[in-house]
mmCIF file of C-alpha atoms in Angstrom:
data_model
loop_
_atom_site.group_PDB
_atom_site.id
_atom_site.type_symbol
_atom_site.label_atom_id
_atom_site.label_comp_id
_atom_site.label_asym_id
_atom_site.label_seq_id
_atom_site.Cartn_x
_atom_site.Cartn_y
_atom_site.Cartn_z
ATOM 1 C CA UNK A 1 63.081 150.331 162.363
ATOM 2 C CA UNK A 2 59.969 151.499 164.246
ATOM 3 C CA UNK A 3 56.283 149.181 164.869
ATOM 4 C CA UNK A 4 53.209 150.704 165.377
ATOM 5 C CA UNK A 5 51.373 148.250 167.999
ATOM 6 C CA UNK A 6 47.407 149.036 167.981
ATOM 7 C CA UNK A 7 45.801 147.704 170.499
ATOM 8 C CA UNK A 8 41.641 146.983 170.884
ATOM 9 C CA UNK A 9 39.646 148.353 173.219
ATOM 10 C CA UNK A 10 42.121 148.585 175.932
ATOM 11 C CA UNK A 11 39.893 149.732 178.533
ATOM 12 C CA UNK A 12 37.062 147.574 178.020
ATOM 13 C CA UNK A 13 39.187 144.127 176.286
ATOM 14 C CA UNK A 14 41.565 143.267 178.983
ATOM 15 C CA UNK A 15 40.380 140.478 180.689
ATOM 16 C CA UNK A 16 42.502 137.821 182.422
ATOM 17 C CA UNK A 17 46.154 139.672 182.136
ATOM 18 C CA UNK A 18 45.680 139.790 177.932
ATOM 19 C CA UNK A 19 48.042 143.258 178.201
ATOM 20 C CA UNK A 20 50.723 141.037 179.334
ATOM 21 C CA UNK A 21 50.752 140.037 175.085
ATOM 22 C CA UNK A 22 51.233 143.751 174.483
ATOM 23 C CA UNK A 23 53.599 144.466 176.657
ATOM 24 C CA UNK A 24 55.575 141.315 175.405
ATOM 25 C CA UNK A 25 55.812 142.473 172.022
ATOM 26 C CA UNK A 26 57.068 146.134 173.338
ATOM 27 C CA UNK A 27 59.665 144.461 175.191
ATOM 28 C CA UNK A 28 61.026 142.173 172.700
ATOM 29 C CA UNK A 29 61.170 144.939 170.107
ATOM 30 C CA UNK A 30 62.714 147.092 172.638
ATOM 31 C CA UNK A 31 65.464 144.505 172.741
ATOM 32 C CA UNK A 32 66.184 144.448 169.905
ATOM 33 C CA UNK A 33 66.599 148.138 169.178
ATOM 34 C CA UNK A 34 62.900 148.280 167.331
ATOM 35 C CA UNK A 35 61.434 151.608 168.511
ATOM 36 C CA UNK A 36 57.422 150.722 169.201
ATOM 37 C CA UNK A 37 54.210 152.828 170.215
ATOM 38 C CA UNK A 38 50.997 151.676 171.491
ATOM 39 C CA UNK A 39 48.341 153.279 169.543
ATOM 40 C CA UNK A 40 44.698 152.441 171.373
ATOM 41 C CA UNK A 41 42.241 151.797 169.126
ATOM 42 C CA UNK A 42 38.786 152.179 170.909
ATOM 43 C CA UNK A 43 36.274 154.658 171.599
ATOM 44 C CA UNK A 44 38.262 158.182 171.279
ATOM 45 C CA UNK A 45 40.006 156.667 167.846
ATOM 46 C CA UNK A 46 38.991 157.578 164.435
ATOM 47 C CA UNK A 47 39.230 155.058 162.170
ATOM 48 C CA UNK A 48 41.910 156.575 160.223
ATOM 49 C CA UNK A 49 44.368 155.453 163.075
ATOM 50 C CA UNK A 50 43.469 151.481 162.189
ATOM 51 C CA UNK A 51 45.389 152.053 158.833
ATOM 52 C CA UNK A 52 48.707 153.696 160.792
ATOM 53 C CA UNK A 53 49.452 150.567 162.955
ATOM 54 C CA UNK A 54 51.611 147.536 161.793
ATOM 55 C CA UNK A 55 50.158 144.953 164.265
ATOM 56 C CA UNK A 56 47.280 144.343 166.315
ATOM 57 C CA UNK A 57 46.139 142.881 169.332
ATOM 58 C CA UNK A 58 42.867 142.103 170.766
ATOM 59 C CA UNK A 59 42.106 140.730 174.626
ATOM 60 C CA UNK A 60 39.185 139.665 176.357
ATOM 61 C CA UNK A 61 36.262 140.918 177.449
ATOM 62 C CA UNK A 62 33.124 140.022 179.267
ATOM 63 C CA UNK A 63 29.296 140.223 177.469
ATOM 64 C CA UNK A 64 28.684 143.110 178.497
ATOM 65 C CA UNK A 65 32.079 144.915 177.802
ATOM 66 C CA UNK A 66 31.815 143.320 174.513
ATOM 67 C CA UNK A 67 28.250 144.425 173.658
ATOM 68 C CA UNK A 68 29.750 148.125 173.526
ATOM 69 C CA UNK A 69 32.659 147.086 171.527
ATOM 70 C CA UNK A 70 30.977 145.495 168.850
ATOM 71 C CA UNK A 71 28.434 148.870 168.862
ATOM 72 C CA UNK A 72 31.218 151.110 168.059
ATOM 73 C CA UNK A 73 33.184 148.948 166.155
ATOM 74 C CA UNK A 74 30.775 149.572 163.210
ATOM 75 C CA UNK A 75 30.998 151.659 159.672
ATOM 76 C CA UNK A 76 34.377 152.874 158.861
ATOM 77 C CA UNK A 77 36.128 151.405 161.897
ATOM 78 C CA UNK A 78 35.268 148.564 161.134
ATOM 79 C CA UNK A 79 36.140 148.583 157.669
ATOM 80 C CA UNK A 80 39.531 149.873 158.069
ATOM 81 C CA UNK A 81 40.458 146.482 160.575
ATOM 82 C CA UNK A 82 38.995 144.402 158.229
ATOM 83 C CA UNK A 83 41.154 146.044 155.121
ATOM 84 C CA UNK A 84 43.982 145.297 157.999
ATOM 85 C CA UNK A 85 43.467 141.773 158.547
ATOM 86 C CA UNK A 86 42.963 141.736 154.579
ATOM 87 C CA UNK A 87 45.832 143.195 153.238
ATOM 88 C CA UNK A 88 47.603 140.430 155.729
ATOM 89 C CA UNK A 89 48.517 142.914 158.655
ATOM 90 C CA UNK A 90 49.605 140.647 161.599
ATOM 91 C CA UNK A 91 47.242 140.175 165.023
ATOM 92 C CA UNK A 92 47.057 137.879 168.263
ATOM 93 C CA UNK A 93 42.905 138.191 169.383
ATOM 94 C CA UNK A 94 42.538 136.311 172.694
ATOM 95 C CA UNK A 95 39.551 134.691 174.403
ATOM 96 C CA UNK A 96 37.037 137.111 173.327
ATOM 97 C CA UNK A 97 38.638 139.277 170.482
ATOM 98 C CA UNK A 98 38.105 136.680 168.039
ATOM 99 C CA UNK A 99 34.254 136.888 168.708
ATOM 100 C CA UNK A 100 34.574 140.350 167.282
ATOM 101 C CA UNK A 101 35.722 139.260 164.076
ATOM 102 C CA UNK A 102 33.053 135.831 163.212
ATOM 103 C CA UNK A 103 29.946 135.742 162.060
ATOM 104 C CA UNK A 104 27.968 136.239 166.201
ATOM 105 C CA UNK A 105 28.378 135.257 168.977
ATOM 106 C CA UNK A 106 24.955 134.092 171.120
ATOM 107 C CA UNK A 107 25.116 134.820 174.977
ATOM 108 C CA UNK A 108 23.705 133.049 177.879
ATOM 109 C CA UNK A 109 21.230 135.704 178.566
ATOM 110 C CA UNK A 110 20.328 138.622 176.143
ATOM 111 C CA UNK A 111 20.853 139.206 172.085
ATOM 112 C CA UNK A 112 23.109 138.120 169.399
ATOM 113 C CA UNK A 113 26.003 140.405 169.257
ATOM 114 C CA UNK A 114 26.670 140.585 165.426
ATOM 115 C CA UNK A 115 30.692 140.474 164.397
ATOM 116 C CA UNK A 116 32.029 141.458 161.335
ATOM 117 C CA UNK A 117 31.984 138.334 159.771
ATOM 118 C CA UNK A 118 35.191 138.498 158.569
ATOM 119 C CA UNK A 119 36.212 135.158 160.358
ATOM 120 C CA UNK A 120 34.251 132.200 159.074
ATOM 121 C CA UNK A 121 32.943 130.922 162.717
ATOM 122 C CA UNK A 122 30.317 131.564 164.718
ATOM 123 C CA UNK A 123 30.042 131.467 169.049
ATOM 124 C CA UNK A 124 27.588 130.400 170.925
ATOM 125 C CA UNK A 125 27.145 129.673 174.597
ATOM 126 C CA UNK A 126 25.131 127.090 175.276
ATOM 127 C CA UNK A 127 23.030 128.015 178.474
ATOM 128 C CA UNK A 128 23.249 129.185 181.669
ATOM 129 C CA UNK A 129 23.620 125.777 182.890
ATOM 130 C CA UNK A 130 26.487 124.671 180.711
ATOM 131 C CA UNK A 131 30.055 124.166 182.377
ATOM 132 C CA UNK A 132 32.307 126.818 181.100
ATOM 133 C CA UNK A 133 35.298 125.266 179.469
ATOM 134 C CA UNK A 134 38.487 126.525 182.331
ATOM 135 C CA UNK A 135 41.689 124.978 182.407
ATOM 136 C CA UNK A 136 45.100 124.877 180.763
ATOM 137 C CA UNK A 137 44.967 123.962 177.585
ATOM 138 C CA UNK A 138 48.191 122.783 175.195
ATOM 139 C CA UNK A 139 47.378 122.518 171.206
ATOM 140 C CA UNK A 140 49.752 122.157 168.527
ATOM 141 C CA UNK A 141 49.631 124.621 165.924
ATOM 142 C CA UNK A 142 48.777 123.072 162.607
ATOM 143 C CA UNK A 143 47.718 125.805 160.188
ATOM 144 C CA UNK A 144 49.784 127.367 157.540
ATOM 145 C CA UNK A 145 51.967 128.672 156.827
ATOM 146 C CA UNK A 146 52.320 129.502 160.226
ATOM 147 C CA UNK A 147 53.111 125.796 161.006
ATOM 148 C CA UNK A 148 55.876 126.189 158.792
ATOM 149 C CA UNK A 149 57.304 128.927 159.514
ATOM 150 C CA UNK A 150 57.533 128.329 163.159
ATOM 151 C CA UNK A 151 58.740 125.330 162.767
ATOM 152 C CA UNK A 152 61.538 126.652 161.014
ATOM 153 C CA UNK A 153 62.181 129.045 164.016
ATOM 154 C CA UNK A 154 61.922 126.145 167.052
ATOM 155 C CA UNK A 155 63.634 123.007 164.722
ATOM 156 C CA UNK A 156 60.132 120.959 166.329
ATOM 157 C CA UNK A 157 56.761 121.243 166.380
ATOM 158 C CA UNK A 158 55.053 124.543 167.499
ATOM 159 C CA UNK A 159 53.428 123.383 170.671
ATOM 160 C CA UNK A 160 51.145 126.169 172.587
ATOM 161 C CA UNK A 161 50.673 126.214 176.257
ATOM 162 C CA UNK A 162 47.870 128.489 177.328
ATOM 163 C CA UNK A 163 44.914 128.928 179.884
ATOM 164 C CA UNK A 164 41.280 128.749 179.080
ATOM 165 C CA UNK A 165 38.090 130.198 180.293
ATOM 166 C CA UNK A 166 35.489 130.781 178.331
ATOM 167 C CA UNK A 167 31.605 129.608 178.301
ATOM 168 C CA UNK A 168 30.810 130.206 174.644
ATOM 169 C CA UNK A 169 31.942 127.473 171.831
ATOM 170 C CA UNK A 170 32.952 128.688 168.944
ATOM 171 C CA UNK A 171 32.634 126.579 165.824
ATOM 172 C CA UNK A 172 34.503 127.486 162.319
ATOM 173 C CA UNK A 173 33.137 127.092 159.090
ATOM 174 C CA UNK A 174 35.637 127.383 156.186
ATOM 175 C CA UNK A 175 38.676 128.798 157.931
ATOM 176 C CA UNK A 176 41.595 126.352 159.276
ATOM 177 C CA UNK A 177 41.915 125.676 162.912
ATOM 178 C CA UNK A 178 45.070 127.186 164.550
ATOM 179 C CA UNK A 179 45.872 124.496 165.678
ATOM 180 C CA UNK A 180 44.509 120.408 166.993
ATOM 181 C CA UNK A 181 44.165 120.171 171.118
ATOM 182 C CA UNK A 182 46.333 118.358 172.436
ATOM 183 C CA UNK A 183 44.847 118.684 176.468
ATOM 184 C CA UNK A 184 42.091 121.105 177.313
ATOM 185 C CA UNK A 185 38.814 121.817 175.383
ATOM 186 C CA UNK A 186 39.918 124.583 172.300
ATOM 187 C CA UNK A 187 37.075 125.548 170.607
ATOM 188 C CA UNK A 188 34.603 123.848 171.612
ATOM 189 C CA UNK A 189 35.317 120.635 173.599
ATOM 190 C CA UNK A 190 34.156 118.542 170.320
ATOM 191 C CA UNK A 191 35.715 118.623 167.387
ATOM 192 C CA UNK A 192 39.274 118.595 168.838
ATOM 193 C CA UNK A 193 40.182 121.852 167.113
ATOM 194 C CA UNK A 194 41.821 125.533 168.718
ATOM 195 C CA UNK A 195 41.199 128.956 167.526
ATOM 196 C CA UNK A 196 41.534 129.893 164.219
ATOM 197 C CA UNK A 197 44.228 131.324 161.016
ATOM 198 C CA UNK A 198 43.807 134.260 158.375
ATOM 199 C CA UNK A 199 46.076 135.642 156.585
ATOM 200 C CA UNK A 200 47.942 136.622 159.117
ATOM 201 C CA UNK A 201 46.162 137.065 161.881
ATOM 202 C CA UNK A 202 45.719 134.870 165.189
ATOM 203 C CA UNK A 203 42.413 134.205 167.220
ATOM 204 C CA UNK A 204 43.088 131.871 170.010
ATOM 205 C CA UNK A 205 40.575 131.156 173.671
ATOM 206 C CA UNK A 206 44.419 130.899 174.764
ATOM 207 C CA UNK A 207 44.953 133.206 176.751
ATOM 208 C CA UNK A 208 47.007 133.835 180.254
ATOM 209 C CA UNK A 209 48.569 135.510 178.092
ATOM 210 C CA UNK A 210 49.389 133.817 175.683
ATOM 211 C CA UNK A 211 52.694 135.628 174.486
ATOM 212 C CA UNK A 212 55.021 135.476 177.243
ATOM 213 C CA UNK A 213 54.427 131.348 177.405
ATOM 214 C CA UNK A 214 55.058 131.281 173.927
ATOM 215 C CA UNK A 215 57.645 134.104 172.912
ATOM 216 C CA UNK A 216 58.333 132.075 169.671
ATOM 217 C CA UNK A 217 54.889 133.541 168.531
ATOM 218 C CA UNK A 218 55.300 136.723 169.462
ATOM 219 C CA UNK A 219 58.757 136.931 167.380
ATOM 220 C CA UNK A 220 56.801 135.529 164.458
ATOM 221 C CA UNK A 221 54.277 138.247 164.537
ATOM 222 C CA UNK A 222 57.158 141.161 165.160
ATOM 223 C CA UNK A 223 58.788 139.585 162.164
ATOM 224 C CA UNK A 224 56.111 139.639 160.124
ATOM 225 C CA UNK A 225 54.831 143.156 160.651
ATOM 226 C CA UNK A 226 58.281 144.270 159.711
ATOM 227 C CA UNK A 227 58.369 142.264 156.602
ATOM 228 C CA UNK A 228 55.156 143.706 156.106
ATOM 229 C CA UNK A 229 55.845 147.137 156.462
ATOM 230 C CA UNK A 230 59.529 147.265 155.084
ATOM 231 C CA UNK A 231 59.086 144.893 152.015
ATOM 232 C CA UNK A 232 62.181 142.586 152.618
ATOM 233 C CA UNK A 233 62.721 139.698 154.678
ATOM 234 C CA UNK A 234 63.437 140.225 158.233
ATOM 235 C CA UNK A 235 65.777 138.078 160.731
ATOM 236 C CA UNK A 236 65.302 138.500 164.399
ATOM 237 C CA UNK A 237 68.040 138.706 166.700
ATOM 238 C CA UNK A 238 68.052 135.942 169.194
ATOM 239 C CA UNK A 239 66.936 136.609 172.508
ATOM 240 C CA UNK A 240 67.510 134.881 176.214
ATOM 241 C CA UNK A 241 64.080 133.051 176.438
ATOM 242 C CA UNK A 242 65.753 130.353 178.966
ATOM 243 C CA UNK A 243 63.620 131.222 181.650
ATOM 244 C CA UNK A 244 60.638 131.570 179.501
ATOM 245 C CA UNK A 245 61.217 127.875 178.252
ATOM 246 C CA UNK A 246 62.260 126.779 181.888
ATOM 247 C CA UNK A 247 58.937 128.229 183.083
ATOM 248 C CA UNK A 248 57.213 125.874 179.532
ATOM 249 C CA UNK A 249 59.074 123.180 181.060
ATOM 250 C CA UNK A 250 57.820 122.674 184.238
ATOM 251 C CA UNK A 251 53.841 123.603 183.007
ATOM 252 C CA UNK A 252 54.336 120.066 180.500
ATOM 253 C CA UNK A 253 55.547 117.725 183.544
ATOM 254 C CA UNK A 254 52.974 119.203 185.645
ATOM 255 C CA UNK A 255 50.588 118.699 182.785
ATOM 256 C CA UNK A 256 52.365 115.131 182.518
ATOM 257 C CA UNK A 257 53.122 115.795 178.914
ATOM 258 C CA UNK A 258 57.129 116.495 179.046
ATOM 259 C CA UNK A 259 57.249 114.602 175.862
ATOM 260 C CA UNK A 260 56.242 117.906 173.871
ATOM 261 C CA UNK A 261 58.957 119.997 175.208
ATOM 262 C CA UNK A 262 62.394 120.508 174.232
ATOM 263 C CA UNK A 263 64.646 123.427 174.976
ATOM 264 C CA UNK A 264 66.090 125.197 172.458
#
């Protein structure tokens, strides 16, 4: 079995250690005997590669960075990722991927940067005065059926420990939530709510990266490109996450919440 990973914008998305998420689901296909290539998808790509790749990931990126994103992720690139995302192709878009794919997203200073509206949400930041929302942030993932399914994997409640930092809010229109905030601010810092599910595909502000503190999601999205690509269900081998969870397990005490953790 072979995965195609494609990944955004490397160059100009990478913000805050968001190839760590890559190079977690390389590894942990690696391990298990999955061959994997990275395909970048940015600049230099036509947008016939979008359609080769079995899962994609998106990182962060600062205003500027993103400005010349979203300008050449336009016409037929942008078609083919949203016939992706449609046709229920898995992805994990951190901190300021999932900008890419709302309705806008409003900067402090300058213009709207139109997205491709193919996420029902829209960001804006609120000023140059406003606090940016920074911090670790744990949320419990609520939307299905990715709920359910990782539920299934863990035997408990998927709980998601992450890191923060971002100065735009984002607020969803009709799209579920990934997932209800259990300590940080998610989208927002209102409405209680993190990130946001679509078919198959992941937008998060958690970043740090998010993979490696949460291999259980990474597995889910390796499983479901293969089930996506091969047409038959897929069971992962197990892997040693022990220090993984260890490393989970010490974030909650610190974090006073050791209530939410248990080790598998």
């Amino acid at each position: 079995m072979e995965l195609k990973i494609g990944w955004l914008y490397p160059t100009l998305m990478s913000t805050y250690g968001d190839r760590g998420n890559v190079i977690c689901i390389e590894r942990r296909c690696r391990w298990r005997g999955i061959e994997v290539s990275i395909v970048p998808l940015d600049q230099q790509t036509q947008a016939t590669a979008f359609y080769q790749v079995d899962l994609i990931v998106g990182g962060g990126a600062q205003d500027r960075q993103q400005e010349i994103v979203m300008r050449d992720l336009k016409g037929a690139k942008a078609e083919a990722l949203r016939d992706k995302l449609e046709s229920g192709t898995p992805g994990a878009f951190t901190c300021g991927s999932p900008q890419l794919l709302g309705h806008y997203y409003e900067p402090a200073f300058g213009q709207r940067i139109e997205g491709l509206g193919l996420l029902d949400f829209v960001s804006k930041h609120p000023g140059p005065q406003a606090k940016r929302c920074i911090g670790n942030v744990v949320f419990e993932i609520t939307a299905s059926p990715l709920a359910q399914d990782l539920r299934t994997m863990l035997g408990e409640p998927p709980i998601v420990i992450g890191f923060e930092n971002h100065g735009g809010r984002t607020y969803l229109g009709n799209i579920a939530p990934l997932g209800k905030v259990i300590k940080g601010y998610g989208n927002n810092g209102e409405d209680g709510k993190e990130g946001a599910f679509y078919r198959n595909a992941i937008a998060t502000y958690s970043h740090g990266p998010l993979l490696p503190k949460n291999p259980f999601i990474a597995d889910w999205l390796i499983q479901t490109a293969l089930r996506q690509k091969y047409q038959t269900e897929m069971v992962l081998t197990k892997l040693d996450d022990s220090l993984a969870w260890r490393a989970r397990e010490a974030m909650f005490k610190r974090l006073e919440l050791p209530s939410l953790h248990k080790t598998p």
